[in-house]
Coordinates of C-alpha atoms in Angstrom, one line a residue:
M1 CA 62.9 -109.9 130.0
P2 CA 63.4 -106.0 129.6
P3 CA 61.8 -103.7 132.1
A4 CA 58.8 -102.7 129.9
F5 CA 57.2 -105.7 130.9
P6 CA 55.3 -105.6 134.3
E7 CA 55.1 -108.3 137.0
R8 CA 53.4 -111.3 135.9
A9 CA 50.4 -112.0 137.2
A10 CA 47.4 -114.1 136.9
W11 CA 45.0 -111.7 137.2
G12 CA 45.7 -108.8 134.8
T13 CA 44.4 -105.3 134.2
A14 CA 45.1 -102.8 131.6
S15 CA 48.3 -101.5 133.0
S16 CA 49.7 -105.1 133.3
L17 CA 50.1 -108.1 131.3
R18 CA 48.2 -111.4 132.2
A19 CA 50.3 -114.3 132.6
W20 CA 49.4 -116.0 129.3
Q21 CA 50.2 -112.7 127.4
Q22 CA 53.9 -112.6 129.4
Q23 CA 54.5 -116.0 128.5
A24 CA 53.6 -115.4 125.0
L25 CA 56.0 -112.3 124.8
E26 CA 58.6 -114.3 126.8
T27 CA 58.3 -116.9 123.9
Y28 CA 58.2 -114.3 121.0
F29 CA 61.6 -112.9 122.6
S30 CA 63.1 -116.2 123.5
P31 CA 66.7 -116.8 123.0
A32 CA 66.3 -119.0 119.8
H33 CA 64.6 -115.9 118.2
D34 CA 66.6 -113.1 119.8
S35 CA 64.7 -110.1 118.6
G36 CA 61.9 -112.3 117.7
P37 CA 60.6 -114.3 114.9
R38 CA 59.2 -112.8 111.6
D39 CA 56.3 -114.5 111.5
F40 CA 54.3 -115.6 114.9
L41 CA 50.9 -117.3 114.9
T42 CA 49.1 -116.6 118.8
V43 CA 45.7 -118.7 119.4
A44 CA 43.6 -117.6 122.4
T45 CA 40.3 -118.1 123.5
P46 CA 37.7 -115.1 122.9
G47 CA 38.2 -112.4 125.7
A48 CA 41.7 -113.6 126.8
G49 CA 43.0 -110.1 125.7
K50 CA 44.4 -110.7 122.2
T51 CA 44.3 -107.2 121.1
T52 CA 46.4 -105.9 124.3
F53 CA 49.2 -108.9 123.9
A54 CA 49.4 -108.0 120.1
L55 CA 49.8 -104.0 121.1
R56 CA 52.4 -104.8 123.7
L57 CA 54.2 -106.6 121.2
A58 CA 54.0 -103.7 118.8
K59 CA 55.1 -101.2 121.2
E60 CA 57.9 -103.5 122.3
L61 CA 59.2 -103.7 118.6
I62 CA 59.0 -99.9 117.7
D63 CA 60.8 -99.0 121.1
R64 CA 63.5 -101.5 119.7
R65 CA 63.0 -100.0 116.6
I66 CA 62.9 -103.3 115.0
V67 CA 59.7 -101.7 113.0
H68 CA 58.5 -98.2 112.5
A69 CA 55.1 -99.0 111.4
I70 CA 52.0 -100.9 112.1
T71 CA 49.2 -102.3 109.9
V72 CA 46.3 -103.8 111.6
V73 CA 44.2 -106.2 109.3
C74 CA 40.5 -106.9 110.8
P75 CA 37.4 -108.7 109.2
T76 CA 34.9 -105.9 109.8
E77 CA 34.6 -101.8 110.0
H78 CA 33.9 -101.7 113.3
L79 CA 36.9 -103.7 114.3
K80 CA 39.0 -101.0 112.7
R81 CA 38.0 -98.4 114.9
Q82 CA 38.3 -100.8 118.1
W83 CA 42.0 -101.4 117.3
A84 CA 42.6 -97.8 116.7
E85 CA 41.0 -96.7 120.1
S86 CA 42.6 -99.7 121.9
A87 CA 45.9 -98.7 120.0
A88 CA 45.8 -94.6 121.3
R89 CA 45.9 -96.2 125.0
V90 CA 49.3 -97.2 124.5
G91 CA 50.5 -94.4 122.8
I92 CA 50.5 -95.7 119.1
K93 CA 48.4 -93.7 116.7
I94 CA 46.7 -95.4 114.0
D95 CA 44.1 -94.3 111.3
P96 CA 41.0 -96.5 111.0
E97 CA 39.7 -94.4 108.2
F98 CA 42.6 -94.8 105.8
T99 CA 41.4 -95.7 102.1
N100 CA 42.7 -97.1 99.2
S101 CA 42.0 -93.9 97.4
Q102 CA 43.7 -92.0 100.0
G103 CA 47.6 -93.8 99.2
K104 CA 49.3 -92.1 101.5
L105 CA 49.1 -92.3 105.2
G106 CA 49.4 -88.5 107.4
K107 CA 52.4 -88.0 109.3
E108 CA 50.6 -88.1 112.4
F109 CA 50.1 -91.6 112.3
Q110 CA 52.4 -94.8 113.1
G111 CA 50.0 -97.3 111.1
V112 CA 46.7 -98.0 109.8
A113 CA 43.9 -100.3 110.5
V114 CA 42.3 -101.8 107.1
T115 CA 39.9 -105.0 106.2
Y116 CA 40.9 -107.9 104.4
A117 CA 38.4 -106.6 101.6
T118 CA 40.3 -103.7 101.5
V119 CA 43.8 -105.2 101.2
A120 CA 42.6 -107.5 98.2
A121 CA 41.2 -104.8 96.3
R122 CA 44.6 -103.2 96.1
P123 CA 47.7 -105.7 97.2
A124 CA 50.1 -103.5 95.0
L125 CA 49.1 -100.6 97.1
H126 CA 49.8 -101.8 100.5
R127 CA 52.9 -104.0 99.3
N128 CA 54.0 -100.4 98.2
R129 CA 53.4 -98.9 101.9
T130 CA 55.1 -102.0 103.3
E131 CA 58.1 -101.7 101.8
M132 CA 58.6 -98.0 102.5
Q133 CA 59.0 -98.9 106.4
K134 CA 60.0 -101.3 108.2
T135 CA 56.4 -102.7 109.2
L136 CA 54.9 -105.3 111.5
V137 CA 51.5 -106.6 110.3
I138 CA 48.8 -107.9 112.5
M139 CA 46.0 -110.1 110.9
D140 CA 43.6 -110.5 113.1
E141 CA 41.2 -113.4 113.2
V142 CA 44.1 -114.7 110.5
H143 CA 41.6 -117.1 109.0
H144 CA 39.9 -114.9 107.1
A145 CA 43.2 -114.2 104.9
G146 CA 42.4 -117.5 103.4
D147 CA 39.1 -116.4 102.2
G148 CA 39.5 -118.2 98.5
L149 CA 42.6 -118.2 96.4
S150 CA 42.7 -114.9 95.1
W151 CA 42.3 -113.3 98.8
G152 CA 45.1 -115.5 100.0
D153 CA 47.1 -114.2 97.0
A154 CA 46.3 -111.0 97.7
I155 CA 47.6 -110.9 101.2
R156 CA 50.5 -112.7 100.4
E157 CA 51.3 -110.3 97.7
A158 CA 50.8 -107.1 100.1
F159 CA 52.7 -108.4 103.2
E160 CA 55.3 -110.5 101.9
P161 CA 57.9 -107.5 102.5
A162 CA 56.9 -106.9 106.1
A163 CA 59.5 -106.7 108.9
R164 CA 57.1 -108.5 111.0
R165 CA 54.0 -110.4 110.6
L166 CA 51.6 -111.3 114.2
G167 CA 48.6 -113.7 113.3
L168 CA 45.8 -113.6 115.5
S169 CA 43.3 -116.4 116.3
G170 CA 40.5 -116.9 118.9
T171 CA 38.0 -119.5 117.2
P172 CA 38.6 -122.8 115.0
F173 CA 40.6 -122.3 111.9
R174 CA 39.0 -122.9 108.2
T175 CA 38.4 -126.6 107.2
D176 CA 38.9 -125.7 103.4
I177 CA 42.0 -126.8 102.0
N178 CA 43.3 -123.4 101.3
P179 CA 46.7 -122.5 103.0
I180 CA 46.4 -119.5 105.2
P181 CA 49.3 -116.7 104.2
F182 CA 52.3 -117.0 106.9
V183 CA 51.1 -119.9 108.9
Q184 CA 53.3 -122.7 109.5
Y185 CA 52.1 -126.4 108.7
E186 CA 53.5 -129.2 110.0
E187 CA 53.2 -132.8 108.9
G188 CA 51.7 -135.3 111.4
P189 CA 52.1 -139.1 111.6
D190 CA 49.5 -139.7 109.5
G191 CA 51.0 -138.0 106.9
I192 CA 48.5 -134.8 107.1
R193 CA 49.6 -131.3 107.6
R194 CA 48.2 -129.3 110.3
S195 CA 48.6 -125.5 111.2
R196 CA 51.5 -124.7 113.7
A197 CA 50.6 -122.2 116.6
D198 CA 53.8 -120.6 118.3
Y199 CA 51.4 -119.9 121.4
T200 CA 48.0 -121.5 122.2
Y201 CA 45.8 -120.4 125.0
G202 CA 42.6 -122.3 125.4
Y203 CA 39.3 -121.6 127.0
G204 CA 40.2 -124.2 129.9
P205 CA 43.2 -122.9 131.0
A206 CA 41.6 -119.0 130.5
L207 CA 38.7 -120.3 132.9
A208 CA 41.2 -121.5 135.3
D209 CA 43.3 -118.5 135.5
G210 CA 40.0 -116.7 135.7
V211 CA 40.7 -114.6 132.6
V212 CA 37.6 -115.4 131.0
R213 CA 33.9 -116.4 132.6
P214 CA 32.4 -119.7 133.4
V215 CA 29.2 -120.3 131.0
I216 CA 26.2 -121.2 132.1
F217 CA 23.8 -122.7 128.9
L218 CA 20.1 -122.8 129.7
A219 CA 18.6 -125.3 127.4
Y220 CA 15.0 -124.7 126.8
A221 CA 12.6 -127.2 125.6
G222 CA 8.8 -127.0 124.7
E223 CA 5.7 -128.1 122.8
M224 CA 5.4 -126.7 119.3
R225 CA 2.4 -126.8 117.0
W226 CA 2.2 -125.7 113.5
R227 CA 0.8 -125.9 110.0
T228 CA 1.7 -126.7 106.7
R229 CA 0.9 -125.1 103.6
A230 CA -1.0 -127.9 103.0
G231 CA -3.0 -126.9 105.8
D232 CA -1.8 -130.2 108.0
E233 CA -1.0 -129.5 111.5
L234 CA 1.5 -130.9 113.1
T235 CA 2.9 -131.3 116.7
A236 CA 6.5 -131.4 118.2
A237 CA 8.5 -131.4 121.3
L238 CA 12.0 -129.7 121.5
G239 CA 14.0 -132.0 123.9
E240 CA 12.8 -135.6 121.9
P241 CA 14.2 -137.2 119.9
L242 CA 13.2 -135.7 116.3
T243 CA 14.0 -136.3 112.7
Q244 CA 16.1 -133.6 110.9
D245 CA 13.0 -132.0 109.5
Q246 CA 11.1 -132.1 112.7
T247 CA 13.8 -130.8 114.5
A248 CA 14.1 -127.8 111.5
Q249 CA 10.6 -126.6 112.0
A250 CA 10.1 -126.9 115.6
W251 CA 13.3 -124.9 115.9
R252 CA 11.8 -122.3 113.5
A253 CA 8.2 -122.3 115.6
A254 CA 10.3 -121.6 118.5
L255 CA 11.8 -118.4 117.7
D256 CA 8.9 -117.4 115.8
P257 CA 7.9 -114.3 117.3
K258 CA 4.3 -115.1 116.9
G259 CA 4.6 -117.7 119.3
D260 CA 4.7 -118.1 123.4
W261 CA 8.3 -119.8 123.4
I262 CA 10.6 -116.7 122.7
R263 CA 8.7 -114.8 124.8
Q264 CA 8.7 -116.9 127.7
V265 CA 12.7 -117.6 127.5
I266 CA 13.3 -113.7 126.8
A267 CA 11.5 -113.2 130.2
A268 CA 13.2 -116.0 132.2
A269 CA 16.7 -114.3 130.5
D270 CA 15.8 -111.3 131.9
R271 CA 15.0 -112.7 135.5
R272 CA 18.7 -114.0 135.3
L273 CA 20.1 -110.6 134.1
T274 CA 18.1 -109.2 136.9
E275 CA 20.0 -111.6 139.3
V276 CA 23.5 -111.2 137.7
R277 CA 23.3 -107.2 138.3
R278 CA 22.8 -107.9 141.7
G279 CA 26.7 -108.5 141.7
V280 CA 27.6 -107.1 138.4
P281 CA 25.5 -103.7 138.3
D282 CA 26.4 -102.7 134.4
A283 CA 26.0 -106.4 133.2
G284 CA 24.1 -106.4 129.7
G285 CA 22.1 -108.9 127.5
L286 CA 22.1 -109.9 124.1
V287 CA 19.8 -111.5 122.1
I288 CA 21.0 -113.0 118.9
A289 CA 18.4 -112.8 115.9
T290 CA 18.2 -114.5 112.5
D291 CA 16.6 -111.6 110.4
H292 CA 15.6 -108.0 110.6
E293 CA 12.1 -109.0 111.2
A294 CA 12.2 -111.2 114.2
A295 CA 14.8 -108.4 116.1
R296 CA 12.4 -105.8 116.5
A297 CA 9.5 -108.3 117.4
Y298 CA 12.3 -109.4 119.9
A299 CA 12.7 -105.7 121.0
K300 CA 9.4 -105.2 121.2
M301 CA 8.7 -108.4 123.8
I302 CA 11.9 -106.8 125.9
R303 CA 10.3 -103.4 126.4
S304 CA 6.9 -105.6 127.5
V305 CA 9.0 -107.8 129.7
C306 CA 11.2 -105.4 131.5
G307 CA 9.6 -101.8 130.5
Q308 CA 12.7 -100.5 129.2
G309 CA 13.5 -100.6 125.4
A310 CA 16.3 -102.3 123.8
T311 CA 19.0 -101.4 121.2
V312 CA 18.8 -103.1 117.7
V313 CA 21.6 -103.6 115.9
L314 CA 21.1 -104.4 112.0
S315 CA 23.6 -105.7 109.6
D316 CA 23.1 -102.9 107.0
D317 CA 22.5 -100.0 109.8
P318 CA 25.5 -97.2 109.0
T319 CA 25.2 -96.3 112.8
A320 CA 25.8 -100.0 114.0
S321 CA 29.2 -99.0 115.3
K322 CA 27.9 -96.0 116.8
K323 CA 24.9 -97.6 118.4
I324 CA 27.4 -100.8 119.7
K325 CA 29.6 -98.2 121.3
Q326 CA 27.2 -96.2 122.9
F327 CA 25.4 -100.0 124.5
S328 CA 29.0 -100.7 125.3
E329 CA 29.4 -97.4 127.7
S330 CA 25.8 -97.4 129.1
Q331 CA 24.0 -99.2 131.5
D332 CA 21.0 -100.0 129.4
R333 CA 19.7 -104.0 129.8
W334 CA 19.3 -105.3 126.5
M335 CA 20.5 -105.1 122.8
V336 CA 19.6 -107.4 120.0
A337 CA 21.7 -107.7 116.9
V338 CA 21.1 -109.4 113.5
R339 CA 24.0 -112.0 113.5
M340 CA 26.9 -109.8 113.6
V341 CA 28.0 -110.9 116.6
S342 CA 31.0 -113.4 115.6
E343 CA 33.3 -110.3 114.8
G344 CA 32.2 -107.2 115.1
V345 CA 30.4 -106.8 118.9
D346 CA 32.9 -106.5 121.9
I347 CA 30.9 -105.6 124.8
P348 CA 33.2 -106.7 127.9
R349 CA 29.6 -106.1 130.2
L350 CA 27.6 -108.6 128.2
A351 CA 26.9 -111.6 130.7
V352 CA 23.5 -113.2 129.1
G353 CA 22.4 -114.4 126.2
V354 CA 20.0 -115.6 124.1
Y355 CA 20.6 -117.4 121.3
A356 CA 17.6 -117.0 119.1
T357 CA 19.2 -118.1 115.4
S358 CA 18.7 -120.4 113.3
T359 CA 22.6 -120.6 112.5
A360 CA 24.0 -123.6 113.6
T361 CA 27.3 -123.8 112.6
P362 CA 29.8 -124.6 115.4
L363 CA 32.6 -121.2 114.3
F364 CA 29.7 -119.2 114.5
F365 CA 28.5 -120.7 117.6
A366 CA 31.7 -120.5 119.4
Q367 CA 32.3 -116.9 118.3
A368 CA 28.6 -115.8 119.6
V369 CA 29.3 -117.7 123.0
G370 CA 32.9 -115.6 122.8
R371 CA 30.5 -112.3 123.1
F372 CA 30.1 -113.3 126.9
V373 CA 33.1 -114.5 128.2
R374 CA 35.2 -111.6 128.6
S375 CA 35.9 -111.3 132.1
R376 CA 36.6 -107.8 134.2
R377 CA 37.2 -109.2 138.1
R378 CA 37.0 -113.0 139.1
G379 CA 34.0 -114.2 139.9
E380 CA 31.7 -112.9 137.1
T381 CA 29.7 -116.0 135.2
A382 CA 28.0 -116.1 131.9
S383 CA 24.5 -117.3 131.0
V384 CA 23.5 -118.3 127.8
F385 CA 19.8 -119.3 126.4
L386 CA 19.4 -121.9 123.8
P387 CA 16.9 -124.2 122.1
S388 CA 17.1 -127.5 123.7
V389 CA 18.0 -129.2 119.8
P390 CA 21.1 -131.6 119.8
V391 CA 23.4 -129.6 117.3
L392 CA 23.3 -126.8 119.9
M393 CA 23.9 -129.0 123.2
G394 CA 26.6 -130.7 121.0
H395 CA 28.2 -127.4 120.6
A396 CA 27.7 -126.5 124.0
A397 CA 29.6 -129.5 125.3
E398 CA 32.2 -129.0 122.6
M399 CA 33.1 -125.6 123.5
E400 CA 36.4 -126.2 124.9
A401 CA 37.6 -128.5 121.9
E402 CA 40.6 -127.0 120.2
R403 CA 41.6 -127.1 116.1
D404 CA 43.6 -126.7 114.0
H405 CA 43.8 -125.6 110.2
V406 CA 44.0 -129.2 108.5
L407 CA 45.6 -129.5 105.0
D408 CA 45.7 -132.6 102.6
R409 CA 42.6 -134.2 103.4
P410 CA 39.5 -134.2 101.6
Q411 CA 36.5 -131.7 102.8
R412 CA 33.5 -132.9 104.7
E413 CA 29.9 -131.5 103.6
G414 CA 28.2 -130.3 106.4
D415 CA 31.6 -129.8 108.7
G416 CA 30.5 -126.4 109.4
L417 CA 33.8 -124.7 110.4
D418 CA 34.5 -123.0 106.7
D419 CA 34.6 -119.4 106.3
D420 CA 31.7 -119.2 103.8
L421 CA 29.2 -120.3 105.8
L422 CA 30.5 -117.9 108.8
K423 CA 30.0 -115.2 106.2
E424 CA 26.8 -116.8 105.2
A425 CA 25.5 -116.6 108.9
N426 CA 26.8 -113.3 109.2
R427 CA 25.1 -111.8 106.0
Q428 CA 22.1 -109.4 106.3
Q429 CA 18.7 -111.7 106.0
D430 CA 15.0 -110.9 106.0
T431 CA 13.8 -114.4 106.6
P432 CA 15.0 -117.3 108.7
D433 CA 16.8 -120.0 107.4
V434 CA 15.5 -123.2 109.6
G435 CA 13.1 -125.3 107.4
E436 CA 12.8 -122.7 105.0
E437 CA 11.6 -125.0 102.2
L438 CA 8.7 -126.0 104.4
P439 CA 6.7 -123.3 104.8
F440 CA 4.3 -123.4 107.8
E441 CA 2.4 -121.2 110.4
T442 CA 3.2 -121.2 114.1
V443 CA -0.1 -122.2 115.4
E444 CA 1.4 -122.7 119.0
A445 CA 4.7 -122.6 120.8
S446 CA 5.3 -122.8 124.4
A447 CA 8.8 -123.6 126.5
T448 CA 9.7 -125.7 129.2
F449 CA 12.9 -125.1 131.2
D450 CA 15.0 -128.5 130.1
R451 CA 18.4 -128.7 131.8
V452 CA 21.6 -126.5 132.6
L453 CA 24.9 -127.5 130.8
Y454 CA 28.4 -126.5 132.7
D455 CA 31.5 -128.1 132.6
G456 CA 30.6 -130.9 130.9
G457 CA 27.7 -131.7 133.2
E458 CA 23.9 -131.3 132.9
F459 CA 21.7 -130.4 135.9
G460 CA 18.1 -130.1 136.2
T461 CA 14.9 -131.5 135.6
Q462 CA 12.0 -130.3 133.2
A463 CA 10.1 -127.7 134.9
A464 CA 7.5 -124.8 133.9
P465 CA 8.7 -121.4 133.0
G466 CA 7.7 -119.3 136.2
S467 CA 8.0 -122.6 138.4
V468 CA 10.2 -122.7 141.9
E469 CA 12.6 -125.2 139.9
E470 CA 13.4 -122.8 137.3
E471 CA 13.9 -120.2 139.6
E472 CA 16.5 -121.8 141.8
Y473 CA 18.5 -122.0 138.3
L474 CA 17.9 -118.5 137.1
G475 CA 18.6 -117.1 140.8
I476 CA 22.2 -118.7 140.6
P477 CA 24.5 -115.5 141.5
G478 CA 25.9 -113.7 139.5
L479 CA 29.6 -113.5 141.0
L480 CA 31.1 -117.3 141.8
E481 CA 34.2 -119.0 141.1
P482 CA 34.1 -122.2 138.4
E483 CA 34.0 -124.7 141.4
Q484 CA 31.5 -122.9 143.5
V485 CA 29.1 -122.9 140.1
T486 CA 29.6 -126.5 140.0
A487 CA 28.9 -127.2 143.4
L488 CA 25.7 -125.0 143.5
L489 CA 24.4 -126.8 140.2
R490 CA 25.0 -130.2 142.1
R491 CA 22.9 -129.2 145.2
R492 CA 20.3 -127.5 143.7
Q493 CA 19.4 -130.6 141.4
A494 CA 20.2 -132.9 144.4
E495 CA 17.1 -130.7 146.5
Q496 CA 15.2 -131.0 142.9
L497 CA 15.2 -134.5 142.9
A498 CA 14.4 -134.9 146.8
A499 CA 11.4 -132.8 146.1
Q500 CA 10.0 -134.9 143.3
R501 CA 10.3 -138.0 145.6
R502 CA 8.8 -136.3 148.3
R503 CA 5.9 -135.4 146.4
K504 CA 4.9 -138.5 144.6
T505 CA 5.6 -140.4 148.1
G506 CA 3.9 -138.1 150.2
D507 CA 6.5 -138.4 152.8
P508 CA 8.4 -136.0 153.7
V509 CA 11.5 -137.6 155.1
E510 CA 11.4 -141.3 153.3
D511 CA 13.5 -141.7 150.4
R512 CA 12.0 -144.5 148.4
R513 CA 14.4 -145.7 145.6
A514 CA 11.8 -147.9 144.0
D515 CA 10.0 -144.7 142.6
R516 CA 13.1 -144.3 140.7
T517 CA 11.1 -146.2 137.9
A518 CA 8.1 -143.9 137.8
A519 CA 7.2 -142.4 134.6
E520 CA 8.6 -138.5 135.6
D521 CA 12.2 -140.7 136.3
L522 CA 11.8 -142.4 132.7
H523 CA 11.3 -139.2 131.0
E524 CA 14.4 -137.6 132.7
L525 CA 16.7 -140.4 132.1
R526 CA 15.7 -140.4 128.6
G527 CA 16.4 -136.7 128.2
Q528 CA 19.7 -137.3 129.9
L529 CA 20.5 -140.1 127.5
N530 CA 19.4 -138.2 124.8
G531 CA 21.4 -135.2 125.2
L532 CA 24.7 -137.2 125.7
V533 CA 23.9 -139.0 122.4
G534 CA 23.4 -135.5 120.9
A535 CA 26.8 -134.5 122.2
W536 CA 28.5 -137.8 121.1
S537 CA 27.1 -137.6 117.6
H538 CA 28.5 -133.8 117.2
R539 CA 31.8 -135.4 118.3
T540 CA 31.9 -138.3 116.2
G541 CA 30.1 -137.4 113.4
K542 CA 28.0 -140.6 113.7
P543 CA 24.0 -140.4 113.5
H544 CA 21.9 -140.8 116.4
G545 CA 20.3 -144.3 115.7
V546 CA 23.7 -146.0 115.1
I547 CA 24.9 -144.2 118.5
H548 CA 21.5 -145.7 120.2
N549 CA 21.8 -149.2 118.7
E550 CA 25.7 -149.3 119.7
L551 CA 24.7 -148.7 123.3
R552 CA 22.3 -151.6 123.1
N553 CA 24.5 -153.9 122.0
A554 CA 27.1 -152.8 124.6
C555 CA 24.2 -152.8 127.2
G556 CA 21.4 -154.7 126.0
G557 CA 18.0 -154.2 126.6
P558 CA 15.4 -152.9 124.5
R559 CA 14.8 -149.7 122.3
V560 CA 14.9 -146.5 124.6
A561 CA 11.2 -146.1 124.2
Q562 CA 10.6 -149.5 126.2
A563 CA 13.6 -149.4 128.5
T564 CA 13.9 -149.6 132.0
A565 CA 15.5 -147.0 134.3
E566 CA 18.2 -149.4 134.9
D567 CA 18.7 -150.0 131.0
L568 CA 19.0 -146.4 130.7
T569 CA 21.5 -145.7 133.5
R570 CA 23.7 -148.5 132.1
R571 CA 23.7 -146.8 128.7
I572 CA 24.1 -143.2 130.4
A573 CA 27.1 -145.0 132.1
K574 CA 28.5 -146.4 128.6
I575 CA 28.5 -143.0 127.0
R576 CA 30.3 -141.2 129.4
E577 CA 33.2 -143.9 129.6
W578 CA 33.3 -143.6 125.7
A579 CA 33.4 -139.9 126.5
A580 CA 36.2 -140.5 128.9
K581 CA 38.6 -142.9 127.0
R582 CA 38.2 -140.7 123.8
R583 CA 39.2 -137.5 126.1

């Protein structure tokens, strides 16, 4: 490798490459490619440093005179400016204000940053620019290049003459069957073509290297009561088995600013942020809201909880990019954003999140969580608070899953990874979309700490907000290595269960195993089983009822409501066995 590449290190800084970044560069300039391939696809988990890798590669190609100009194509206006600022730090001048009407690039710039929409509007213009000089085209979140056949055709027309093309992605690809331009596909043994990345760096390896933060998911259940348009009052509890309609309405009631659920969860998240800031003084929090009205209401709650106002970023606000930058450079505690978190908010100091949106697609969830995992030093942890509903529990359990773009297969309704759904999730909205066809008025909504999800495990038992049991989890230090987080969670769960047994027996020492069949313990086991069934449903696509029947057939015993602790324990072990075999 040329001396331009610094010494390899598992933990990198802005001036030295991380191990994966150097490995990717070595792959690009391998003897098989000599001066590098024309097309190269890099898939790296959010927060791993794709921009740094891409710009270091660009600098190397310019220094070798392989290319003379750079075109960066990205999904949003805000990201254009982020790319230009990052490029300036490595000595590459990129114009983020370039427009189609401008036509020519100023002589002081080596390249431009444009959106996919800009290119699609006038592909011939960008083809002409690409033909004029040997150009490297960097396509950020390259799956956007396949947004419909017309967009794909435009991207292909504009950049077919490029000397080099680099595709970047940090999240699962599209699930439609539109080929992504300049992405290679290989046919598998089943005859299905799948995208082939030239270099992949997943969340698991990134976590092991200390490049991203471990994520602690804190799930909150609770009792919800609402009144339908017909005047009927209905009650349901998050965290319990519910029908799809019941889940949707209870979820909507939980997020309603008129109820106490969201207020209690924001208060808990703020206490968590206070703990994290003991070790990470500038740590910030982000509430992801569904609509404008809710966002403003949440901001008022934050002020009443911590005495400080929150930065509110709305999707139609022309000053949104400026607000994001100001918050990123400040030490303010909280920001509230309406949906625009998937590809527009890059704030490394974000460490605590509240998932207060009704959007539930896997792609949006992965990108939202990706806002919190960017690590700046070893030991930082991320904490994400979310409603205890099966679909989100499944996404949290599947966070490390990696998917390739698949062609030659029928589309599945509700797959949830299509970019059309993502664009819908990020659009401006003024009303929620959960249970919208069933209008109702929230009567009461209260929160209960349910459990912690971390590294494939579940920890904790239900506890009231403000209780000692909840505080034990909110008080987890903000600076811990991943294995230390696991050890601490296990210890705190053991202590919590032991304390419950002592309270029931009245004996501070004796541990009576017979008490494990008490109603409280049955409730705990049912909750644990339902969470695992939800995750298995998400992974396999099977309905919850089918999975419960399969478990009964495999393990015996009555339905969950009549099952003993022994029955439930066997089923929990069985579903974990299935998950282990599938992995």
